[in-house]
Amino acid sequence: MTVDTRVQDEERVHWLPMTAAVSSISVVGIAIGLGMPLLSVILESRGHSASMIGLNTAVAGVASIAGAPLATPIASRLGVAWAMLAMIALGALAFVGFYFAPAFWMWFPLRVALHMSLTILFILSEFWISTSAPPSRRGLVLGVYATVLSLGFAAGPWLFAHLGSTGFLPFGVTMALVTIAAIPVLAARNESPPIRPEGEETSGFLQYIWMVPTATVAVLVFGAVETGGFALFPVYGSRIGYSEANAALLLTMIGLGNVLLQIPIGMISDRVSDRRYLLLACATVGLLGAAFMPLFAQNWHLMAALLFVWGGVVAALYTVGLAHLGSQLSGHELASANAAFVLCYGVGMVMGPQAIGIGMDMFGPVGFGWSLSLFFGVYILVSLGRLFFRRAAS
């Protein structure tokens, strides 16, 4: 292979594996976007408190933490594509299992199975996307990736608003969509990248959390806000007087903000000299938006506009954080850092639902916005401290 041919191959987008990886990400988005409010509403209808709903949802984060280190061993044994197909099947079966599980305790192992499979899908999909995207177009590919994931989040609450929370229909529709999304993965199985575990990577897995804290703490906050917010917003909406459908449509507005703002913010991130300032700006918007939620709560249209902007900017914590991570590391270090990145997301999934649920039980509906504000405030302090520390060191 000549140098010119090799360069052309590196710059070529491999569309079939890209489609396979993105389709699996759509599964994650729909499963979380529909599953979080659906399961919370069902538990609320059964008389469980917000803190108990938060506890059950927080198990998802524990499963993510446990699943992150397993992604590479499973993929190295089965292959990336077959491992993803196995996780899609496991996630679909676990999700349908909630319908057939009447006892509350049964929902805990089902949460573990569902979110462990989704976490492994996250890691392997991002690995596959990274190997399929040429370096010069990685920003575009990441924007597409984030947009499709956001479309899944937007489609989930929209489906929930139309399907409701009773009967088997919402569970059956989700399982059908998951099955369809598995088809491109199966078609691209021969083009899935090889993955070989490296002993040094495993031993140094956790060090990457502290190596780029502005990125890893950003995704922790995003995981907390996204999981806790999606799970408990229907409960919050019910307590401030919204109908189930109107509360679900507000979640859809958050998802639409994610869809429409990810690519523009990603393009901005390619043009700023230091993405940490953009991450700080996103967290500040998150803090202000959460603080204004109680003031806008009585006007559905104002609340919808606020959540549209707020949701899109907050979601950029993940996209810009991932881009910042990629600008600081490369090669095997980036692969290990990506798993640590997803691990931090799982930690946020544990913290968010519990903190928001306890906040609502202690302070009423206003505790929802106050709890969200706390996460953004902590990140702003960490980010400012990191910037000042680096400036003082130089």
C-alpha atoms as a printed R data frame, in Angstrom:
    type eleno elety resid chain resno       x       y      z
1   ATOM     1    CA   MET     A     1   0.000   0.000  0.000
2   ATOM     2    CA   THR     A     2   1.448   3.369 -1.028
3   ATOM     3    CA   VAL     A     3   1.579   6.360  1.273
4   ATOM     4    CA   ASP     A     4  -1.151   8.172 -0.714
5   ATOM     5    CA   THR     A     5  -3.408   5.109 -0.629
6   ATOM     6    CA   ARG     A     6  -2.882   4.717  3.107
7   ATOM     7    CA   VAL     A     7  -3.726   8.394  3.708
8   ATOM     8    CA   GLN     A     8  -6.870   8.109  1.571
9   ATOM     9    CA   ASP     A     9  -7.950   5.033  3.552
10  ATOM    10    CA   GLU     A    10  -7.354   6.811  6.853
11  ATOM    11    CA   GLU     A    11  -9.438   9.788  5.672
12  ATOM    12    CA   ARG     A    12 -12.304   7.618  4.434
13  ATOM    13    CA   VAL     A    13 -15.387   7.278  6.627
14  ATOM    14    CA   HIS     A    14 -16.337   3.616  6.998
15  ATOM    15    CA   TRP     A    15 -20.095   4.050  6.780
16  ATOM    16    CA   LEU     A    16 -21.323   0.501  7.426
17  ATOM    17    CA   PRO     A    17 -19.564   0.091 10.791
18  ATOM    18    CA   MET     A    18 -20.444   3.724 11.585
19  ATOM    19    CA   THR     A    19 -24.116   2.920 11.005
20  ATOM    20    CA   ALA     A    20 -23.823  -0.186 13.166
21  ATOM    21    CA   ALA     A    21 -22.243   1.708 16.037
22  ATOM    22    CA   VAL     A    22 -24.687   4.616 15.809
23  ATOM    23    CA   SER     A    23 -27.702   2.280 15.666
24  ATOM    24    CA   SER     A    24 -26.631   0.658 18.915
25  ATOM    25    CA   ILE     A    25 -26.299   4.124 20.469
26  ATOM    26    CA   SER     A    26 -29.884   4.824 19.407
27  ATOM    27    CA   VAL     A    27 -30.870   1.781 21.467
28  ATOM    28    CA   VAL     A    28 -29.227   3.335 24.519
29  ATOM    29    CA   GLY     A    29 -30.996   6.640 23.949
30  ATOM    30    CA   ILE     A    30 -34.454   5.156 23.468
31  ATOM    31    CA   ALA     A    31 -34.079   2.711 26.354
32  ATOM    32    CA   ILE     A    32 -33.074   5.506 28.762
33  ATOM    33    CA   GLY     A    33 -35.418   8.144 27.328
34  ATOM    34    CA   LEU     A    34 -38.468   5.902 27.479
35  ATOM    35    CA   GLY     A    35 -37.464   3.558 30.268
36  ATOM    36    CA   MET     A    36 -36.535   6.107 32.935
37  ATOM    37    CA   PRO     A    37 -39.863   7.995 33.054
38  ATOM    38    CA   LEU     A    38 -41.915   4.858 32.342
39  ATOM    39    CA   LEU     A    39 -40.469   2.862 35.213
40  ATOM    40    CA   SER     A    40 -40.632   5.836 37.595
41  ATOM    41    CA   VAL     A    41 -44.297   6.476 36.821
42  ATOM    42    CA   ILE     A    42 -45.127   2.809 37.375
43  ATOM    43    CA   LEU     A    43 -43.356   2.845 40.750
44  ATOM    44    CA   GLU     A    44 -45.073   6.139 41.668
45  ATOM    45    CA   SER     A    45 -48.466   4.605 40.820
46  ATOM    46    CA   ARG     A    46 -47.646   1.726 43.164
47  ATOM    47    CA   GLY     A    47 -47.119   4.158 46.056
48  ATOM    48    CA   HIS     A    48 -43.314   4.184 46.321
49  ATOM    49    CA   SER     A    49 -41.631   7.380 47.600
50  ATOM    50    CA   ALA     A    50 -39.359   9.555 45.470
51  ATOM    51    CA   SER     A    51 -36.332   8.447 47.489
52  ATOM    52    CA   MET     A    52 -37.165   4.752 46.894
53  ATOM    53    CA   ILE     A    53 -37.656   5.423 43.193
54  ATOM    54    CA   GLY     A    54 -34.301   7.208 43.236
55  ATOM    55    CA   LEU     A    55 -32.709   4.263 45.035
56  ATOM    56    CA   ASN     A    56 -33.914   1.807 42.423
57  ATOM    57    CA   THR     A    57 -32.771   4.110 39.607
58  ATOM    58    CA   ALA     A    58 -29.377   4.597 41.276
59  ATOM    59    CA   VAL     A    59 -28.745   0.860 40.910
60  ATOM    60    CA   ALA     A    60 -28.308   1.667 37.218
61  ATOM    61    CA   GLY     A    61 -25.164   3.590 38.111
62  ATOM    62    CA   VAL     A    62 -23.804   0.713 40.183
63  ATOM    63    CA   ALA     A    63 -24.371  -1.564 37.188
64  ATOM    64    CA   SER     A    64 -22.544   0.899 34.935
65  ATOM    65    CA   ILE     A    65 -19.574   1.009 37.302
66  ATOM    66    CA   ALA     A    66 -19.464  -2.789 37.376
67  ATOM    67    CA   GLY     A    67 -19.946  -3.118 33.627
68  ATOM    68    CA   ALA     A    68 -17.286  -0.667 32.439
69  ATOM    69    CA   PRO     A    69 -14.260  -2.907 33.213
70  ATOM    70    CA   LEU     A    70 -16.028  -5.893 31.616
71  ATOM    71    CA   ALA     A    71 -16.409  -4.365 28.155
72  ATOM    72    CA   THR     A    72 -12.913  -5.184 26.893
73  ATOM    73    CA   PRO     A    73 -12.758  -8.796 28.223
74  ATOM    74    CA   ILE     A    74 -16.198  -9.606 26.780
75  ATOM    75    CA   ALA     A    75 -15.396  -8.016 23.422
76  ATOM    76    CA   SER     A    76 -11.997  -9.698 23.214
77  ATOM    77    CA   ARG     A    77 -13.646 -13.081 23.767
78  ATOM    78    CA   LEU     A    78 -16.742 -12.643 21.555
79  ATOM    79    CA   GLY     A    79 -15.630  -9.926 19.143
80  ATOM    80    CA   VAL     A    80 -16.968  -6.357 19.217
81  ATOM    81    CA   ALA     A    81 -20.035  -6.950 17.036
82  ATOM    82    CA   TRP     A    82 -21.121 -10.178 18.743
83  ATOM    83    CA   ALA     A    83 -20.574  -8.650 22.171
84  ATOM    84    CA   MET     A    84 -22.779  -5.708 21.174
85  ATOM    85    CA   LEU     A    85 -25.478  -8.042 19.859
86  ATOM    86    CA   ALA     A    86 -25.367 -10.015 23.103
87  ATOM    87    CA   MET     A    87 -25.765  -6.802 25.122
88  ATOM    88    CA   ILE     A    88 -28.672  -5.661 22.930
89  ATOM    89    CA   ALA     A    89 -30.424  -8.987 23.552
90  ATOM    90    CA   LEU     A    90 -29.733  -8.874 27.297
91  ATOM    91    CA   GLY     A    91 -30.982  -5.292 27.552
92  ATOM    92    CA   ALA     A    92 -34.182  -6.058 25.628
93  ATOM    93    CA   LEU     A    93 -34.988  -9.077 27.781
94  ATOM    94    CA   ALA     A    94 -34.287  -7.162 30.998
95  ATOM    95    CA   PHE     A    95 -36.496  -4.267 29.916
96  ATOM    96    CA   VAL     A    96 -39.432  -6.545 29.123
97  ATOM    97    CA   GLY     A    97 -38.781  -8.295 32.439
98  ATOM    98    CA   PHE     A    98 -39.994  -5.209 34.334
99  ATOM    99    CA   TYR     A    99 -43.498  -5.816 32.990
100 ATOM   100    CA   PHE     A   100 -43.549  -9.370 34.375
101 ATOM   101    CA   ALA     A   101 -41.950  -8.502 37.751
102 ATOM   102    CA   PRO     A   102 -44.642  -7.464 40.267
103 ATOM   103    CA   ALA     A   103 -42.435  -7.319 43.380
104 ATOM   104    CA   PHE     A   104 -40.289  -4.217 43.975
105 ATOM   105    CA   TRP     A   105 -37.175  -6.231 44.898
106 ATOM   106    CA   MET     A   106 -37.236  -7.898 41.462
107 ATOM   107    CA   TRP     A   107 -36.614  -4.535 39.826
108 ATOM   108    CA   PHE     A   108 -33.112  -4.287 41.304
109 ATOM   109    CA   PRO     A   109 -31.513  -7.234 39.432
110 ATOM   110    CA   LEU     A   110 -33.389  -6.174 36.306
111 ATOM   111    CA   ARG     A   111 -31.881  -2.661 36.602
112 ATOM   112    CA   VAL     A   112 -28.455  -4.263 36.948
113 ATOM   113    CA   ALA     A   113 -28.884  -6.397 33.823
114 ATOM   114    CA   LEU     A   114 -30.366  -3.537 31.779
115 ATOM   115    CA   HIS     A   115 -27.791  -0.893 32.595
116 ATOM   116    CA   MET     A   116 -24.780  -3.194 32.588
117 ATOM   117    CA   SER     A   117 -25.679  -4.118 29.011
118 ATOM   118    CA   LEU     A   118 -26.253  -0.460 28.072
119 ATOM   119    CA   THR     A   119 -22.894   0.542 29.560
120 ATOM   120    CA   ILE     A   120 -21.003  -2.071 27.582
121 ATOM   121    CA   LEU     A   121 -22.876  -0.920 24.465
122 ATOM   122    CA   PHE     A   122 -21.772   2.648 25.211
123 ATOM   123    CA   ILE     A   123 -18.098   1.707 25.481
124 ATOM   124    CA   LEU     A   124 -17.967  -0.623 22.478
125 ATOM   125    CA   SER     A   125 -19.957   1.755 20.281
126 ATOM   126    CA   GLU     A   126 -17.625   4.649 21.066
127 ATOM   127    CA   PHE     A   127 -14.619   2.403 20.420
128 ATOM   128    CA   TRP     A   128 -16.084   1.336 17.070
129 ATOM   129    CA   ILE     A   129 -16.926   4.931 16.117
130 ATOM   130    CA   SER     A   130 -13.409   6.095 16.988
131 ATOM   131    CA   THR     A   131 -11.818   3.441 14.781
132 ATOM   132    CA   SER     A   132 -14.201   4.212 11.889
133 ATOM   133    CA   ALA     A   133 -13.822   8.005 11.960
134 ATOM   134    CA   PRO     A   134 -10.884   9.706 10.186
135 ATOM   135    CA   PRO     A   135  -8.969  12.124 12.441
136 ATOM   136    CA   SER     A   136  -9.745  15.151 10.261
137 ATOM   137    CA   ARG     A   137 -13.512  14.542 10.497
138 ATOM   138    CA   ARG     A   138 -13.763  13.297 14.070
139 ATOM   139    CA   GLY     A   139 -15.655  16.402 15.183
140 ATOM   140    CA   LEU     A   140 -18.339  15.817 12.566
141 ATOM   141    CA   VAL     A   141 -18.599  12.143 13.478
142 ATOM   142    CA   LEU     A   142 -18.864  12.957 17.200
143 ATOM   143    CA   GLY     A   143 -21.594  15.469 16.392
144 ATOM   144    CA   VAL     A   144 -23.553  12.827 14.472
145 ATOM   145    CA   TYR     A   145 -22.999  10.361 17.307
146 ATOM   146    CA   ALA     A   146 -24.259  12.804 19.945
147 ATOM   147    CA   THR     A   147 -27.209  13.864 17.787
148 ATOM   148    CA   VAL     A   148 -28.409  10.301 17.233
149 ATOM   149    CA   LEU     A   149 -28.048   9.563 20.932
150 ATOM   150    CA   SER     A   150 -30.068  12.714 21.666
151 ATOM   151    CA   LEU     A   151 -32.686  11.674 19.098
152 ATOM   152    CA   GLY     A   152 -33.098   8.495 21.084
153 ATOM   153    CA   PHE     A   153 -33.540  10.503 24.276
154 ATOM   154    CA   ALA     A   154 -36.102  12.725 22.543
155 ATOM   155    CA   ALA     A   155 -37.950   9.782 20.981
156 ATOM   156    CA   GLY     A   156 -38.186   7.961 24.303
157 ATOM   157    CA   PRO     A   157 -40.329  10.555 26.169
158 ATOM   158    CA   TRP     A   158 -42.317  11.219 22.972
159 ATOM   159    CA   LEU     A   159 -43.146   7.527 22.757
160 ATOM   160    CA   PHE     A   160 -43.943   7.509 26.472
161 ATOM   161    CA   ALA     A   161 -46.382  10.424 26.032
162 ATOM   162    CA   HIS     A   162 -48.235   8.528 23.301
163 ATOM   163    CA   LEU     A   163 -48.016   4.986 24.655
164 ATOM   164    CA   GLY     A   164 -48.679   5.744 28.328
165 ATOM   165    CA   SER     A   165 -47.519   3.694 31.272
166 ATOM   166    CA   THR     A   166 -50.174   0.960 31.390
167 ATOM   167    CA   GLY     A   167 -50.135  -2.420 29.724
168 ATOM   168    CA   PHE     A   168 -47.493  -4.215 27.690
169 ATOM   169    CA   LEU     A   169 -47.483  -1.809 24.720
170 ATOM   170    CA   PRO     A   170 -44.582   0.499 25.791
171 ATOM   171    CA   PHE     A   171 -42.454  -2.542 26.635
172 ATOM   172    CA   GLY     A   172 -43.291  -4.317 23.376
173 ATOM   173    CA   VAL     A   173 -42.582  -1.267 21.216
174 ATOM   174    CA   THR     A   174 -39.196  -0.753 22.882
175 ATOM   175    CA   MET     A   175 -38.237  -4.379 22.344
176 ATOM   176    CA   ALA     A   176 -39.220  -4.142 18.649
177 ATOM   177    CA   LEU     A   177 -37.092  -0.991 18.162
178 ATOM   178    CA   VAL     A   178 -34.123  -2.651 19.864
179 ATOM   179    CA   THR     A   179 -34.439  -5.650 17.551
180 ATOM   180    CA   ILE     A   180 -34.466  -3.401 14.466
181 ATOM   181    CA   ALA     A   181 -31.387  -1.503 15.697
182 ATOM   182    CA   ALA     A   182 -29.494  -4.794 15.970
183 ATOM   183    CA   ILE     A   183 -29.746  -5.450 12.220
184 ATOM   184    CA   PRO     A   184 -26.942  -3.041 11.134
185 ATOM   185    CA   VAL     A   185 -24.674  -4.426 13.848
186 ATOM   186    CA   LEU     A   186 -25.220  -7.927 12.491
187 ATOM   187    CA   ALA     A   187 -24.644  -6.712  8.913
188 ATOM   188    CA   ALA     A   188 -21.330  -5.057  9.845
189 ATOM   189    CA   ARG     A   189 -20.039  -7.878 12.042
190 ATOM   190    CA   ASN     A   190 -17.184  -8.696  9.628
191 ATOM   191    CA   GLU     A   191 -15.954  -5.088  9.757
192 ATOM   192    CA   SER     A   192 -15.920  -4.771 13.544
193 ATOM   193    CA   PRO     A   193 -12.505  -3.713 14.865
194 ATOM   194    CA   PRO     A   194 -10.297  -6.171 16.753
195 ATOM   195    CA   ILE     A   195  -9.894  -5.424 20.421
196 ATOM   196    CA   ARG     A   196  -7.007  -6.814 22.434
197 ATOM   197    CA   PRO     A   197  -6.760  -6.330 26.171
198 ATOM   198    CA   GLU     A   198  -3.527  -4.722 27.320
199 ATOM   199    CA   GLY     A   199  -2.260  -5.608 30.789
200 ATOM   200    CA   GLU     A   200  -0.933  -2.102 31.395
201 ATOM   201    CA   GLU     A   201  -4.278  -0.576 30.447
202 ATOM   202    CA   THR     A   202  -6.167  -2.679 32.965
203 ATOM   203    CA   SER     A   203  -3.779  -1.914 35.809
204 ATOM   204    CA   GLY     A   204  -3.889   1.823 35.092
205 ATOM   205    CA   PHE     A   205  -7.613   1.990 34.447
206 ATOM   206    CA   LEU     A   206  -8.521   4.371 37.281
207 ATOM   207    CA   GLN     A   207  -5.604   6.770 36.855
208 ATOM   208    CA   TYR     A   208  -7.306   8.382 33.854
209 ATOM   209    CA   ILE     A   209 -10.091   9.693 36.093
210 ATOM   210    CA   TRP     A   210  -7.579  12.035 37.724
211 ATOM   211    CA   MET     A   211  -5.510  12.711 34.608
212 ATOM   212    CA   VAL     A   212  -8.181  14.849 32.879
213 ATOM   213    CA   PRO     A   213 -10.545  15.816 35.734
214 ATOM   214    CA   THR     A   214 -12.258  18.628 33.818
215 ATOM   215    CA   ALA     A   215 -13.617  16.007 31.402
216 ATOM   216    CA   THR     A   216 -14.293  13.174 33.827
217 ATOM   217    CA   VAL     A   217 -16.065  15.336 36.421
218 ATOM   218    CA   ALA     A   218 -18.105  16.886 33.590
219 ATOM   219    CA   VAL     A   219 -19.447  13.487 32.571
220 ATOM   220    CA   LEU     A   220 -20.076  12.574 36.220
221 ATOM   221    CA   VAL     A   221 -22.258  15.680 36.594
222 ATOM   222    CA   PHE     A   222 -23.979  14.936 33.284
223 ATOM   223    CA   GLY     A   223 -24.694  11.359 34.375
224 ATOM   224    CA   ALA     A   224 -26.171  12.568 37.659
225 ATOM   225    CA   VAL     A   225 -28.313  15.271 36.070
226 ATOM   226    CA   GLU     A   226 -29.440  13.201 33.100
227 ATOM   227    CA   THR     A   227 -30.332  10.036 35.015
228 ATOM   228    CA   GLY     A   228 -31.804  11.720 38.076
229 ATOM   229    CA   GLY     A   229 -33.578  14.365 36.016
230 ATOM   230    CA   PHE     A   230 -35.110  11.950 33.519
231 ATOM   231    CA   ALA     A   231 -36.151   9.487 36.223
232 ATOM   232    CA   LEU     A   232 -37.734  11.994 38.605
233 ATOM   233    CA   PHE     A   233 -38.976  14.755 36.301
234 ATOM   234    CA   PRO     A   234 -42.333  12.970 35.765
235 ATOM   235    CA   VAL     A   235 -42.721  12.814 39.566
236 ATOM   236    CA   TYR     A   236 -41.702  16.484 39.818
237 ATOM   237    CA   GLY     A   237 -44.123  17.419 37.038
238 ATOM   238    CA   SER     A   238 -46.976  15.558 38.732
239 ATOM   239    CA   ARG     A   239 -46.312  17.315 42.040
240 ATOM   240    CA   ILE     A   240 -46.420  20.792 40.480
241 ATOM   241    CA   GLY     A   241 -49.652  20.061 38.623
242 ATOM   242    CA   TYR     A   242 -48.669  18.812 35.163
243 ATOM   243    CA   SER     A   243 -50.442  15.875 33.571
244 ATOM   244    CA   GLU     A   244 -48.438  12.761 32.776
245 ATOM   245    CA   ALA     A   245 -48.482  13.613 29.050
246 ATOM   246    CA   ASN     A   246 -47.425  17.254 29.554
247 ATOM   247    CA   ALA     A   247 -44.553  16.245 31.826
248 ATOM   248    CA   ALA     A   248 -43.412  13.697 29.218
249 ATOM   249    CA   LEU     A   249 -43.552  16.355 26.487
250 ATOM   250    CA   LEU     A   250 -41.304  18.594 28.583
251 ATOM   251    CA   LEU     A   251 -38.810  15.732 28.647
252 ATOM   252    CA   THR     A   252 -39.130  15.662 24.874
253 ATOM   253    CA   MET     A   253 -38.176  19.359 24.783
254 ATOM   254    CA   ILE     A   254 -34.989  18.500 26.672
255 ATOM   255    CA   GLY     A   255 -34.291  15.812 24.078
256 ATOM   256    CA   LEU     A   256 -34.961  18.195 21.173
257 ATOM   257    CA   GLY     A   257 -32.499  20.667 22.653
258 ATOM   258    CA   ASN     A   258 -29.959  17.853 22.730
259 ATOM   259    CA   VAL     A   259 -30.634  17.037 19.078
260 ATOM   260    CA   LEU     A   260 -30.451  20.571 17.693
261 ATOM   261    CA   LEU     A   261 -27.630  22.011 19.792
262 ATOM   262    CA   GLN     A   262 -25.016  19.234 19.868
263 ATOM   263    CA   ILE     A   263 -23.524  19.821 16.421
264 ATOM   264    CA   PRO     A   264 -23.375  23.658 16.780
265 ATOM   265    CA   ILE     A   265 -21.753  23.391 20.217
266 ATOM   266    CA   GLY     A   266 -19.402  20.706 18.905
267 ATOM   267    CA   MET     A   267 -18.378  23.031 16.053
268 ATOM   268    CA   ILE     A   268 -17.752  25.805 18.582
269 ATOM   269    CA   SER     A   269 -15.587  23.430 20.603
270 ATOM   270    CA   ASP     A   270 -13.414  22.834 17.527
271 ATOM   271    CA   ARG     A   271 -12.734  26.558 17.331
272 ATOM   272    CA   VAL     A   272 -11.960  27.413 20.960
273 ATOM   273    CA   SER     A   273  -8.363  27.221 22.122
274 ATOM   274    CA   ASP     A   274  -9.237  25.601 25.468
275 ATOM   275    CA   ARG     A   275 -12.377  23.475 25.758
276 ATOM   276    CA   ARG     A   276 -12.324  23.800 29.547
277 ATOM   277    CA   TYR     A   277 -13.760  27.310 29.247
278 ATOM   278    CA   LEU     A   278 -16.621  25.983 27.130
279 ATOM   279    CA   LEU     A   279 -17.281  23.242 29.690
280 ATOM   280    CA   LEU     A   280 -17.375  25.900 32.403
281 ATOM   281    CA   ALA     A   281 -19.861  27.938 30.357
282 ATOM   282    CA   CYS     A   282 -22.099  24.864 29.871
283 ATOM   283    CA   ALA     A   283 -22.102  24.181 33.616
284 ATOM   284    CA   THR     A   284 -22.979  27.833 34.330
285 ATOM   285    CA   VAL     A   285 -25.964  27.631 31.981
286 ATOM   286    CA   GLY     A   286 -26.949  24.387 33.736
287 ATOM   287    CA   LEU     A   287 -26.810  26.081 37.136
288 ATOM   288    CA   LEU     A   288 -28.863  29.095 36.016
289 ATOM   289    CA   GLY     A   289 -31.437  26.925 34.241
290 ATOM   290    CA   ALA     A   290 -31.946  24.704 37.290
291 ATOM   291    CA   ALA     A   291 -32.280  27.802 39.498
292 ATOM   292    CA   PHE     A   292 -34.977  29.279 37.240
293 ATOM   293    CA   MET     A   293 -37.078  26.094 37.004
294 ATOM   294    CA   PRO     A   294 -39.255  26.900 40.069
295 ATOM   295    CA   LEU     A   295 -39.941  30.401 38.666
296 ATOM   296    CA   PHE     A   296 -41.060  29.047 35.283
297 ATOM   297    CA   ALA     A   297 -42.942  26.021 36.612
298 ATOM   298    CA   GLN     A   298 -46.431  27.555 36.375
299 ATOM   299    CA   ASN     A   299 -46.112  28.397 32.672
300 ATOM   300    CA   TRP     A   300 -45.734  25.297 30.502
301 ATOM   301    CA   HIS     A   301 -44.512  27.184 27.425
302 ATOM   302    CA   LEU     A   302 -41.828  29.128 29.316
303 ATOM   303    CA   MET     A   303 -40.772  25.909 31.010
304 ATOM   304    CA   ALA     A   304 -40.565  24.172 27.617
305 ATOM   305    CA   ALA     A   305 -38.364  26.954 26.179
306 ATOM   306    CA   LEU     A   306 -36.105  26.895 29.237
307 ATOM   307    CA   LEU     A   307 -35.722  23.119 29.122
308 ATOM   308    CA   PHE     A   308 -34.986  23.164 25.381
309 ATOM   309    CA   VAL     A   309 -31.957  25.438 25.838
310 ATOM   310    CA   TRP     A   310 -30.968  23.943 29.182
311 ATOM   311    CA   GLY     A   311 -31.130  20.360 27.949
312 ATOM   312    CA   GLY     A   312 -29.019  21.011 24.861
313 ATOM   313    CA   VAL     A   313 -26.311  22.938 26.695
314 ATOM   314    CA   VAL     A   314 -26.114  20.482 29.604
315 ATOM   315    CA   ALA     A   315 -25.808  17.535 27.201
316 ATOM   316    CA   ALA     A   316 -22.757  19.261 25.709
317 ATOM   317    CA   LEU     A   317 -20.926  18.445 28.941
318 ATOM   318    CA   TYR     A   318 -20.680  14.901 27.580
319 ATOM   319    CA   THR     A   319 -19.842  15.814 23.979
320 ATOM   320    CA   VAL     A   320 -17.313  18.566 24.762
321 ATOM   321    CA   GLY     A   321 -15.893  16.529 27.654
322 ATOM   322    CA   LEU     A   322 -15.280  13.604 25.292
323 ATOM   323    CA   ALA     A   323 -13.650  15.944 22.761
324 ATOM   324    CA   HIS     A   324 -11.462  17.450 25.488
325 ATOM   325    CA   LEU     A   325 -10.442  13.950 26.551
326 ATOM   326    CA   GLY     A   326  -9.476  13.116 22.970
327 ATOM   327    CA   SER     A   327  -7.406  16.282 22.657
328 ATOM   328    CA   GLN     A   328  -5.369  15.370 25.744
329 ATOM   329    CA   LEU     A   329  -4.774  11.647 25.126
330 ATOM   330    CA   SER     A   330  -4.353   9.255 22.224
331 ATOM   331    CA   GLY     A   331  -3.912   5.610 21.336
332 ATOM   332    CA   HIS     A   332  -4.199   3.028 24.111
333 ATOM   333    CA   GLU     A   333  -4.346   5.789 26.715
334 ATOM   334    CA   LEU     A   334  -7.461   7.193 25.070
335 ATOM   335    CA   ALA     A   335  -9.088   3.740 24.996
336 ATOM   336    CA   SER     A   336  -8.526   3.289 28.731
337 ATOM   337    CA   ALA     A   337  -9.568   6.879 29.423
338 ATOM   338    CA   ASN     A   338 -12.808   6.321 27.514
339 ATOM   339    CA   ALA     A   339 -13.694   3.391 29.784
340 ATOM   340    CA   ALA     A   340 -12.867   5.557 32.813
341 ATOM   341    CA   PHE     A   341 -15.025   8.300 31.270
342 ATOM   342    CA   VAL     A   342 -17.998   5.932 31.104
343 ATOM   343    CA   LEU     A   343 -17.209   4.750 34.637
344 ATOM   344    CA   CYS     A   344 -17.550   8.339 35.884
345 ATOM   345    CA   TYR     A   345 -20.853   8.561 34.056
346 ATOM   346    CA   GLY     A   346 -21.950   5.532 36.064
347 ATOM   347    CA   VAL     A   347 -20.868   7.160 39.317
348 ATOM   348    CA   GLY     A   348 -23.056  10.123 38.394
349 ATOM   349    CA   MET     A   349 -25.952   7.752 37.717
350 ATOM   350    CA   VAL     A   350 -25.623   6.491 41.295
351 ATOM   351    CA   MET     A   351 -25.403   9.932 42.868
352 ATOM   352    CA   GLY     A   352 -27.994  11.814 40.830
353 ATOM   353    CA   PRO     A   353 -31.253   9.928 41.442
354 ATOM   354    CA   GLN     A   354 -30.532   9.538 45.150
355 ATOM   355    CA   ALA     A   355 -29.601  13.194 45.669
356 ATOM   356    CA   ILE     A   356 -32.576  14.496 43.688
357 ATOM   357    CA   GLY     A   357 -35.024  12.042 45.291
358 ATOM   358    CA   ILE     A   358 -33.857  12.949 48.803
359 ATOM   359    CA   GLY     A   359 -33.962  16.648 47.887
360 ATOM   360    CA   MET     A   360 -37.595  16.342 46.776
361 ATOM   361    CA   ASP     A   361 -38.569  14.384 49.888
362 ATOM   362    CA   MET     A   362 -36.924  16.968 52.146
363 ATOM   363    CA   PHE     A   363 -37.883  20.239 50.417
364 ATOM   364    CA   GLY     A   364 -40.807  19.344 48.188
365 ATOM   365    CA   PRO     A   365 -40.886  20.044 44.429
366 ATOM   366    CA   VAL     A   366 -38.329  22.901 44.686
367 ATOM   367    CA   GLY     A   367 -35.820  20.302 45.881
368 ATOM   368    CA   PHE     A   368 -35.665  19.050 42.285
369 ATOM   369    CA   GLY     A   369 -34.070  22.248 40.944
370 ATOM   370    CA   TRP     A   370 -31.974  22.806 44.073
371 ATOM   371    CA   SER     A   371 -30.442  19.341 43.809
372 ATOM   372    CA   LEU     A   372 -29.581  19.868 40.142
373 ATOM   373    CA   SER     A   373 -28.011  23.231 40.995
374 ATOM   374    CA   LEU     A   374 -25.794  21.578 43.586
375 ATOM   375    CA   PHE     A   375 -24.169  19.319 40.986
376 ATOM   376    CA   PHE     A   376 -23.468  22.197 38.603
377 ATOM   377    CA   GLY     A   377 -22.130  24.354 41.437
378 ATOM   378    CA   VAL     A   378 -19.650  21.665 42.463
379 ATOM   379    CA   TYR     A   379 -18.443  21.289 38.874
380 ATOM   380    CA   ILE     A   380 -17.979  25.045 38.487
381 ATOM   381    CA   LEU     A   381 -15.794  25.056 41.610
382 ATOM   382    CA   VAL     A   382 -13.738  22.088 40.330
383 ATOM   383    CA   SER     A   383 -13.353  23.655 36.897
384 ATOM   384    CA   LEU     A   384 -12.330  27.069 38.235
385 ATOM   385    CA   GLY     A   385  -9.886  25.433 40.646
386 ATOM   386    CA   ARG     A   386  -8.335  23.442 37.800
387 ATOM   387    CA   LEU     A   387  -7.962  26.535 35.609
388 ATOM   388    CA   PHE     A   388  -6.394  28.599 38.392
389 ATOM   389    CA   PHE     A   389  -4.124  25.692 39.384
390 ATOM   390    CA   ARG     A   390  -2.811  25.324 35.844
391 ATOM   391    CA   ARG     A   391  -2.351  29.077 35.496
392 ATOM   392    CA   ALA     A   392  -0.442  29.279 38.785
393 ATOM   393    CA   ALA     A   393   1.748  26.310 37.799
394 ATOM   394    CA   SER     A   394   2.692  27.970 34.522
